[in-house]
Amino acid sequence: MVIRSFEANGGKVVKEALSRLPLWQEESARDPRIHVMSIALRGITPELQTIDLPSLNVDIALDRDGKVRSSRIETANGRVYATITPENRRMNVTIGVSDWALPIGTPIKITDLVATGSVTGSVLNLSEWDATVYGGKFNGSAQISWDSGWRATSQFEFVR
């Protein structure tokens, strides 16, 4: 049986379910009788204890073996998005932001930002990013890790 698209609207996803998602995906990939081609989640709110996240829209494309071919996650208002494409033991990532303020610390308003890089294990390496903040243009690179607490480092330059 081929299911072209599965869509769910609204609801909350608790932290425990988020950690189980890869296991559910592996288990469903083992059953060759059912093939789901894409999954669309609209207005889903992840519940984490340490940070309040907005409602998200998620689109996931699956291959014939049930493995994720590509995914896109964006806030319901479309101001923040990430595209994720698995490749061997890493995931290639593109992140975009428009007219958005940082949700932690000083609320710095970012007019626009585009970053590309990859995730390996618990490390996000952004090989390059370009941003406009308060009319100034910046570019650089960054690394964010979360294996033993959150840590971020970045190198950047003011372009104009």
Coordinates of N, CA, C and O in Angstrom, one line a residue:
M1 N 0.8 -1.2 0.0 CA 0.0 0.0 0.0 C 0.9 1.2 0.0 O 1.8 1.3 0.8
V2 N 0.6 2.2 -0.9 CA 1.3 3.4 -0.9 C 0.4 4.6 -0.4 O -0.7 4.7 -0.9
I3 N 0.9 5.3 0.6 CA 0.2 6.4 1.1 C 1.0 7.7 0.6 O 2.1 7.9 1.0
R4 N 0.4 8.4 -0.3 CA 1.1 9.6 -0.9 C 1.4 10.6 0.1 O 2.5 11.2 0.1
S5 N 0.5 10.9 1.0 CA 0.7 12.0 2.0 C -0.2 11.7 3.2 O -1.3 11.3 3.2
F6 N 0.5 12.0 4.4 CA -0.2 11.9 5.6 C -0.1 13.3 6.2 O 1.0 13.9 6.3
E7 N -1.3 13.8 6.7 CA -1.3 15.2 7.2 C -2.0 15.2 8.6 O -3.0 14.6 8.7
A8 N -1.4 15.9 9.5 CA -2.0 16.1 10.8 C -2.0 17.6 11.1 O -1.0 18.4 10.8
N9 N -3.1 18.1 11.7 CA -3.2 19.6 12.0 C -3.4 19.8 13.5 O -4.2 19.2 14.1
G10 N -2.6 20.7 14.0 CA -2.7 21.1 15.4 C -2.1 20.0 16.4 O -1.8 18.9 16.0
G11 N -2.0 20.4 17.6 CA -1.6 19.4 18.6 C -0.2 19.8 19.2 O 0.5 20.7 18.8
K12 N 0.1 19.1 20.3 CA 1.4 19.3 21.0 C 2.2 18.0 20.9 O 1.7 16.9 21.0
V13 N 3.5 18.1 20.8 CA 4.4 17.0 20.8 C 5.3 17.2 22.1 O 6.0 18.1 22.2
V14 N 5.2 16.2 23.0 CA 5.9 16.3 24.2 C 7.4 15.8 24.0 O 7.7 15.1 23.1
K15 N 8.3 16.2 24.9 CA 9.7 16.0 24.8 C 10.0 14.5 24.6 O 10.8 14.1 23.8
E16 N 9.3 13.6 25.4 CA 9.5 12.2 25.3 C 9.2 11.6 23.9 O 9.9 10.8 23.4
A17 N 8.2 12.2 23.3 CA 7.9 11.7 21.9 C 8.9 12.1 20.9 O 9.2 11.4 20.0
L18 N 9.5 13.3 21.1 CA 10.5 13.8 20.2 C 11.7 12.9 20.2 O 12.3 12.6 19.1
S19 N 12.1 12.4 21.3 CA 13.3 11.5 21.4 C 12.9 10.1 20.8 O 13.8 9.4 20.4
R20 N 11.7 9.7 20.7 CA 11.3 8.4 20.1 C 11.1 8.5 18.6 O 11.0 7.4 18.0
L21 N 10.9 9.6 18.1 CA 10.6 9.7 16.6 C 11.6 8.9 15.8 O 11.1 8.2 14.9
P22 N 12.9 9.0 15.9 CA 13.8 8.2 15.1 C 13.5 6.7 15.2 O 13.6 5.9 14.2
L23 N 13.2 6.2 16.4 CA 12.9 4.8 16.6 C 11.6 4.4 15.9 O 11.5 3.3 15.3
W24 N 10.6 5.2 15.9 CA 9.3 5.0 15.2 C 9.6 4.9 13.7 O 9.1 4.1 13.0
Q25 N 10.4 5.8 13.3 CA 10.7 5.8 11.8 C 11.4 4.6 11.4 O 11.1 4.0 10.4
E26 N 12.4 4.1 12.2 CA 13.1 2.9 11.9 C 12.2 1.7 11.9 O 12.3 0.8 11.0
E27 N 11.3 1.6 12.8 CA 10.4 0.5 12.9 C 9.4 0.5 11.7 O 9.2 -0.6 11.2
S28 N 8.9 1.6 11.4 CA 8.0 1.7 10.2 C 8.7 1.4 8.9 O 8.1 0.8 8.0
A29 N 10.0 1.7 8.8 CA 10.7 1.4 7.6 C 10.9 -0.1 7.4 O 11.1 -0.6 6.3
R30 N 10.8 -0.9 8.5 CA 11.0 -2.3 8.4 C 9.8 -3.1 7.8 O 9.9 -4.2 7.4
D31 N 8.7 -2.4 7.7 CA 7.4 -3.0 7.2 C 7.3 -2.7 5.7 O 6.9 -1.5 5.4
P32 N 7.7 -3.6 4.8 CA 7.6 -3.2 3.3 C 6.2 -3.1 2.8 O 6.0 -2.7 1.6
R33 N 5.2 -3.5 3.5 CA 3.8 -3.5 3.0 C 3.2 -2.1 2.9 O 2.3 -1.9 2.1
I34 N 3.8 -1.2 3.6 CA 3.2 0.2 3.6 C 4.4 1.2 3.3 O 5.4 1.1 3.9
H35 N 4.1 2.0 2.4 CA 5.1 3.1 2.0 C 4.4 4.4 2.1 O 3.5 4.7 1.4
V36 N 4.9 5.3 3.0 CA 4.4 6.6 3.1 C 5.4 7.5 2.4 O 6.6 7.5 2.7
M37 N 4.9 8.3 1.4 CA 5.8 9.1 0.6 C 6.1 10.5 1.3 O 7.2 11.0 1.1
S38 N 5.1 11.1 2.0 CA 5.4 12.4 2.6 C 4.5 12.5 3.9 O 3.4 12.0 3.9
I39 N 5.0 13.3 4.8 CA 4.3 13.6 6.0 C 4.2 15.1 6.2 O 5.3 15.8 6.0
A40 N 3.1 15.7 6.4 CA 2.9 17.1 6.6 C 2.2 17.3 8.0 O 1.2 16.7 8.3
L41 N 2.9 18.1 8.8 CA 2.4 18.4 10.2 C 2.2 19.9 10.2 O 3.1 20.7 9.9
R42 N 1.0 20.4 10.5 CA 0.6 21.8 10.5 C 0.2 22.3 11.9 O -0.6 21.6 12.5
G43 N 0.8 23.4 12.4 CA 0.5 24.0 13.6 C 0.8 23.1 14.8 O 0.1 23.1 15.8
I44 N 1.9 22.4 14.7 CA 2.3 21.5 15.8 C 3.2 22.3 16.8 O 4.1 23.0 16.3
T45 N 3.0 22.1 18.1 CA 3.8 22.8 19.1 C 4.6 21.8 19.9 O 4.0 21.0 20.6
P46 N 5.9 21.9 19.7 CA 6.8 21.0 20.6 C 6.8 21.6 22.0 O 7.0 22.8 22.2
E47 N 6.6 20.7 23.0 CA 6.7 21.1 24.4 C 8.0 20.7 25.0 O 8.3 19.5 25.1
L48 N 8.9 21.7 25.2 CA 10.2 21.5 25.9 C 10.1 22.2 27.2 O 9.5 23.2 27.3
Q49 N 10.8 21.6 28.2 CA 10.8 22.2 29.5 C 11.6 23.5 29.6 O 11.3 24.4 30.4
T50 N 12.7 23.7 28.8 CA 13.6 24.8 28.9 C 13.3 26.0 28.0 O 13.8 27.0 28.3
I51 N 12.5 25.8 27.0 CA 12.3 26.8 26.0 C 10.9 26.7 25.4 O 10.4 25.6 25.2
D52 N 10.2 27.9 25.2 CA 8.9 27.9 24.6 C 9.1 28.0 23.1 O 9.7 29.0 22.6
L53 N 8.6 27.1 22.3 CA 8.7 27.1 20.9 C 7.4 27.5 20.3 O 6.3 27.1 20.8
P54 N 7.4 28.2 19.2 CA 6.1 28.6 18.5 C 5.6 27.3 17.8 O 6.3 26.3 17.6
S55 N 4.4 27.5 17.3 CA 3.8 26.4 16.4 C 4.6 26.3 15.2 O 5.1 27.3 14.6
L56 N 4.7 25.0 14.7 CA 5.6 24.8 13.6 C 4.8 24.0 12.5 O 3.8 23.3 12.8
N57 N 5.2 24.2 11.3 CA 4.8 23.4 10.1 C 6.0 22.5 9.7 O 7.1 23.0 9.6
V58 N 5.7 21.3 9.5 CA 6.8 20.3 9.1 C 6.4 19.5 7.9 O 5.3 19.0 7.9
D59 N 7.3 19.5 6.9 CA 7.1 18.6 5.7 C 8.3 17.7 5.6 O 9.4 18.1 5.6
I60 N 8.0 16.4 5.5 CA 9.0 15.4 5.4 C 8.7 14.5 4.2 O 7.6 14.0 4.0
A61 N 9.8 14.3 3.4 CA 9.7 13.4 2.2 C 10.5 12.2 2.5 O 11.6 12.3 3.0
L62 N 9.9 11.0 2.3 CA 10.5 9.7 2.6 C 10.8 9.0 1.3 O 10.1 9.1 0.3
D63 N 11.9 8.2 1.4 CA 12.2 7.4 0.2 C 11.5 6.0 0.3 O 10.8 5.8 1.2
R64 N 11.7 5.1 -0.6 CA 11.1 3.8 -0.7 C 11.3 3.0 0.5 O 10.5 2.2 0.9
D65 N 12.5 3.2 1.2 CA 12.8 2.4 2.4 C 12.3 3.0 3.6 O 12.6 2.6 4.7
G66 N 11.6 4.1 3.5 CA 11.0 4.8 4.7 C 12.0 5.7 5.4 O 11.7 6.3 6.4
K67 N 13.1 6.0 4.8 CA 14.1 6.9 5.4 C 13.8 8.3 4.9 O 13.3 8.5 3.8
V68 N 14.2 9.3 5.7 CA 13.9 10.7 5.4 C 14.8 11.1 4.3 O 16.0 10.9 4.3
R69 N 14.2 11.6 3.2 CA 14.9 12.1 2.0 C 15.2 13.6 2.2 O 16.3 14.1 1.9
S70 N 14.3 14.3 2.7 CA 14.4 15.7 3.0 C 13.3 16.2 3.9 O 12.3 15.5 4.0
S71 N 13.6 17.3 4.6 CA 12.5 17.8 5.5 C 12.6 19.4 5.5 O 13.7 19.9 5.3
R72 N 11.5 20.0 5.8 CA 11.5 21.4 6.0 C 10.7 21.7 7.3 O 9.5 21.2 7.4
I73 N 11.2 22.5 8.1 CA 10.5 22.9 9.3 C 10.5 24.4 9.3 O 11.5 25.1 9.1
E74 N 9.3 25.0 9.6 CA 9.2 26.4 9.6 C 8.1 26.9 10.7 O 7.2 26.1 11.0
T75 N 8.3 28.1 11.2 CA 7.3 28.6 12.1 C 6.1 28.8 11.4 O 6.1 29.0 10.1
A76 N 4.9 28.8 12.1 CA 3.6 28.9 11.4 C 3.5 30.3 10.7 O 2.9 30.4 9.7
N77 N 4.3 31.3 11.2 CA 4.2 32.6 10.5 C 5.3 32.7 9.3 O 5.3 33.7 8.7
G78 N 6.1 31.7 9.2 CA 7.0 31.6 8.1 C 8.3 32.4 8.3 O 9.1 32.5 7.4
R79 N 8.5 33.0 9.4 CA 9.6 33.9 9.6 C 11.0 33.1 9.9 O 12.0 33.7 9.7
V80 N 10.9 31.9 10.3 CA 12.0 31.1 10.5 C 11.8 29.7 9.9 O 10.8 29.1 10.0
Y81 N 12.8 29.2 9.1 CA 12.7 27.9 8.5 C 14.1 27.2 8.5 O 15.1 27.8 8.7
A82 N 14.0 25.9 8.4 CA 15.2 25.1 8.2 C 14.9 24.0 7.3 O 13.8 23.4 7.4
T83 N 15.8 23.7 6.3 CA 15.7 22.6 5.5 C 16.8 21.6 5.9 O 17.9 22.0 6.1
I84 N 16.5 20.3 5.9 CA 17.4 19.3 6.4 C 17.4 18.2 5.4 O 16.3 17.6 5.1
T85 N 18.6 17.8 5.0 CA 18.8 16.7 4.0 C 19.8 15.8 4.5 O 21.0 16.2 4.7
P86 N 19.5 14.5 4.9 CA 20.4 13.6 5.4 C 21.5 13.2 4.3 O 21.1 13.1 3.1
E87 N 22.7 13.1 4.7 CA 23.8 12.6 3.8 C 24.8 11.8 4.6 O 25.5 12.4 5.4
N88 N 24.8 10.5 4.4 CA 25.7 9.6 5.1 C 25.4 9.8 6.6 O 24.3 9.7 7.1
R89 N 26.4 10.1 7.4 CA 26.3 10.3 8.8 C 26.0 11.7 9.3 O 26.1 12.0 10.5
R90 N 25.7 12.6 8.4 CA 25.5 14.0 8.8 C 24.2 14.4 8.1 O 23.6 13.7 7.2
M91 N 23.7 15.6 8.5 CA 22.5 16.2 7.9 C 22.9 17.6 7.4 O 23.5 18.4 8.2
N92 N 22.7 17.8 6.1 CA 23.0 19.2 5.6 C 21.8 20.1 5.9 O 20.6 19.6 5.9
V93 N 22.1 21.3 6.3 CA 21.1 22.2 6.9 C 21.2 23.6 6.2 O 22.3 24.1 6.0
T94 N 20.0 24.1 5.9 CA 19.9 25.6 5.5 C 18.9 26.2 6.4 O 17.8 25.6 6.6
I95 N 19.3 27.3 7.0 CA 18.4 28.0 8.0 C 18.2 29.4 7.4 O 19.1 30.1 6.9
G96 N 16.9 29.9 7.5 CA 16.6 31.2 7.0 C 15.7 31.9 8.1 O 14.9 31.3 8.8
V97 N 15.9 33.2 8.2 CA 15.2 34.0 9.2 C 14.8 35.3 8.5 O 15.7 35.9 7.8
S98 N 13.6 35.8 8.8 CA 13.3 37.2 8.3 C 12.4 37.9 9.3 O 11.5 37.2 9.9
D99 N 12.8 39.1 9.7 CA 12.0 39.9 10.6 C 11.7 39.1 11.9 O 10.5 38.9 12.2
W100 N 12.8 38.8 12.6 CA 12.6 37.9 13.8 C 13.6 38.4 14.9 O 14.7 38.9 14.6
A101 N 13.2 38.3 16.1 CA 14.0 38.6 17.3 C 14.4 37.4 18.0 O 13.7 36.4 18.2
L102 N 15.7 37.4 18.5 CA 16.2 36.3 19.3 C 15.3 36.0 20.5 O 14.9 36.9 21.2
P103 N 14.9 34.7 20.8 CA 14.0 34.4 21.9 C 14.7 34.4 23.2 O 14.0 34.2 24.2
I104 N 16.0 34.5 23.3 CA 16.7 34.4 24.6 C 17.6 35.6 24.7 O 18.0 36.2 23.7
G105 N 17.9 36.0 25.9 CA 18.8 37.2 26.1 C 18.2 38.4 25.6 O 17.0 38.6 25.5
T106 N 19.1 39.4 25.1 CA 18.6 40.6 24.6 C 17.9 40.3 23.2 O 18.4 39.7 22.4
P107 N 16.6 40.8 23.1 CA 15.9 40.5 21.9 C 16.4 41.3 20.6 O 15.9 42.3 20.2
I108 N 17.5 40.8 20.1 CA 18.1 41.5 18.9 C 17.3 41.1 17.7 O 17.0 39.9 17.4
K109 N 16.8 42.1 17.0 CA 16.0 41.9 15.8 C 16.8 41.6 14.6 O 17.6 42.5 14.2
I110 N 16.6 40.5 13.9 CA 17.3 40.1 12.7 C 16.4 40.4 11.5 O 15.3 39.8 11.5
T111 N 16.8 41.3 10.6 CA 16.0 41.6 9.5 C 16.0 40.4 8.5 O 14.9 40.0 8.0
D112 N 17.1 39.8 8.2 CA 17.2 38.6 7.5 C 18.5 37.8 7.7 O 19.5 38.5 8.1
L113 N 18.5 36.5 7.6 CA 19.6 35.7 7.8 C 19.5 34.4 7.0 O 18.4 33.9 6.9
V114 N 20.6 34.0 6.3 CA 20.6 32.7 5.7 C 21.9 32.1 6.1 O 23.0 32.7 6.0
A115 N 21.8 30.8 6.5 CA 23.0 30.1 7.0 C 23.0 28.7 6.4 O 21.9 28.1 6.3
T116 N 24.1 28.2 6.1 CA 24.2 26.8 5.5 C 25.3 26.0 6.3 O 26.3 26.6 6.8
G117 N 25.1 24.7 6.5 CA 26.1 23.9 7.2 C 25.6 22.5 7.3 O 24.8 22.0 6.5
S118 N 26.0 21.9 8.4 CA 25.7 20.5 8.6 C 25.6 20.2 10.1 O 26.2 20.8 10.9
V119 N 24.9 19.1 10.4 CA 24.8 18.6 11.8 C 25.4 17.2 11.8 O 25.1 16.3 11.0
T120 N 26.3 17.0 12.7 CA 26.9 15.7 12.9 C 26.9 15.4 14.4 O 27.4 16.2 15.2
G121 N 26.2 14.4 14.8 CA 26.0 14.1 16.2 C 25.2 15.2 16.9 O 24.1 15.6 16.5
S122 N 25.9 15.8 17.9 CA 25.2 16.9 18.6 C 25.9 18.3 18.4 O 26.0 19.1 19.2
V123 N 26.4 18.4 17.1 CA 27.1 19.6 16.7 C 26.6 20.2 15.4 O 26.5 19.4 14.4
L124 N 26.2 21.4 15.4 CA 25.7 22.1 14.2 C 26.9 23.0 13.8 O 27.3 23.9 14.5
N125 N 27.4 22.7 12.6 CA 28.5 23.6 12.0 C 27.9 24.4 10.9 O 27.5 23.8 9.9
L126 N 27.8 25.7 11.1 CA 27.3 26.6 10.1 C 28.6 27.1 9.4 O 29.3 28.0 9.9
S127 N 28.9 26.6 8.2 CA 30.1 27.0 7.5 C 30.0 28.4 7.0 O 31.0 29.1 6.8
E128 N 28.8 28.9 6.7 CA 28.7 30.3 6.4 C 27.3 30.8 6.7 O 26.3 30.1 6.7
W129 N 27.2 32.1 7.1 CA 26.0 32.8 7.3 C 26.1 34.2 6.9 O 27.2 34.8 7.0
D130 N 25.0 34.8 6.4 CA 24.9 36.2 6.1 C 23.7 36.7 6.7 O 22.6 36.1 6.7
A131 N 23.8 37.9 7.3 CA 22.7 38.5 8.1 C 22.6 40.0 7.9 O 23.7 40.6 7.7
T132 N 21.4 40.5 8.1 CA 21.2 42.0 8.2 C 20.6 42.2 9.5 O 19.5 41.6 9.9
V133 N 21.3 43.0 10.4 CA 20.8 43.3 11.7 C 20.9 44.8 11.9 O 21.9 45.4 11.7
Y134 N 19.7 45.5 12.2 CA 19.6 46.9 12.3 C 20.3 47.7 11.2 O 21.1 48.6 11.4
G135 N 20.1 47.2 9.9 CA 20.6 47.9 8.8 C 22.1 47.5 8.4 O 22.6 47.9 7.4
G136 N 22.8 46.8 9.3 CA 24.2 46.4 9.1 C 24.3 45.0 8.5 O 23.5 44.2 8.8
K137 N 25.2 44.8 7.6 CA 25.4 43.5 7.0 C 26.6 42.8 7.7 O 27.6 43.4 7.8
F138 N 26.4 41.5 8.0 CA 27.4 40.7 8.7 C 27.5 39.4 7.9 O 26.5 38.9 7.3
N139 N 28.6 38.7 8.0 CA 28.7 37.3 7.5 C 29.8 36.6 8.4 O 30.6 37.3 9.1
G140 N 29.7 35.3 8.4 CA 30.6 34.6 9.2 C 30.3 33.1 9.2 O 29.7 32.6 8.3
S141 N 30.8 32.4 10.3 CA 30.6 31.0 10.5 C 30.3 30.8 12.0 O 30.5 31.7 12.8
A142 N 29.7 29.6 12.3 CA 29.4 29.4 13.7 C 29.4 27.9 14.0 O 29.2 27.1 13.1
Q143 N 29.5 27.6 15.2 CA 29.4 26.2 15.7 C 28.5 26.2 17.0 O 28.8 26.9 17.9
I144 N 27.5 25.3 17.0 CA 26.6 25.2 18.2 C 26.6 23.7 18.6 O 26.4 22.8 17.7
S145 N 26.9 23.4 19.9 CA 26.8 22.1 20.3 C 25.9 22.0 21.6 O 25.7 22.9 22.3
W146 N 25.4 20.8 21.8 CA 24.5 20.6 22.9 C 24.7 19.3 23.6 O 23.8 18.8 24.4
D147 N 25.8 18.6 23.5 CA 26.0 17.3 24.1 C 26.2 17.4 25.6 O 25.7 16.6 26.4
S148 N 26.8 18.4 26.1 CA 26.9 18.6 27.6 C 26.6 20.1 27.9 O 27.5 20.9 28.3
G149 N 25.4 20.5 27.7 CA 24.9 21.8 27.8 C 25.1 22.6 26.5 O 25.9 22.2 25.6
W150 N 24.4 23.7 26.3 CA 24.5 24.4 25.1 C 25.7 25.3 25.0 O 26.1 25.9 26.0
R151 N 26.4 25.3 23.9 CA 27.6 26.1 23.7 C 27.6 26.6 22.2 O 27.3 25.8 21.3
A152 N 27.9 27.9 22.1 CA 28.0 28.4 20.7 C 29.2 29.3 20.6 O 29.6 30.0 21.5
T153 N 29.9 29.2 19.4 CA 31.0 30.0 19.0 C 30.7 30.5 17.6 O 30.1 29.8 16.8
S154 N 31.3 31.7 17.3 CA 31.1 32.2 16.0 C 32.2 33.2 15.7 O 32.8 33.8 16.5
Q155 N 32.5 33.2 14.4 CA 33.4 34.2 13.9 C 32.6 35.0 12.8 O 31.9 34.4 12.0
F156 N 32.7 36.3 12.9 CA 32.0 37.1 11.9 C 32.7 38.4 11.6 O 33.6 38.8 12.4
E157 N 32.2 39.0 10.6 CA 32.7 40.4 10.2 C 31.6 41.3 9.8 O 30.6 40.8 9.2
F158 N 31.8 42.5 10.1 CA 30.8 43.5 9.6 C 31.2 43.9 8.2 O 32.3 44.3 7.9
V159 N 30.2 43.8 7.3 CA 30.5 44.0 5.9 C 30.2 45.4 5.5 O 31.0 46.1 4.8
R160 N 29.1 46.0 6.0 CA 28.8 47.4 5.7 C 27.7 47.8 6.7 O 27.0 47.1 7.2

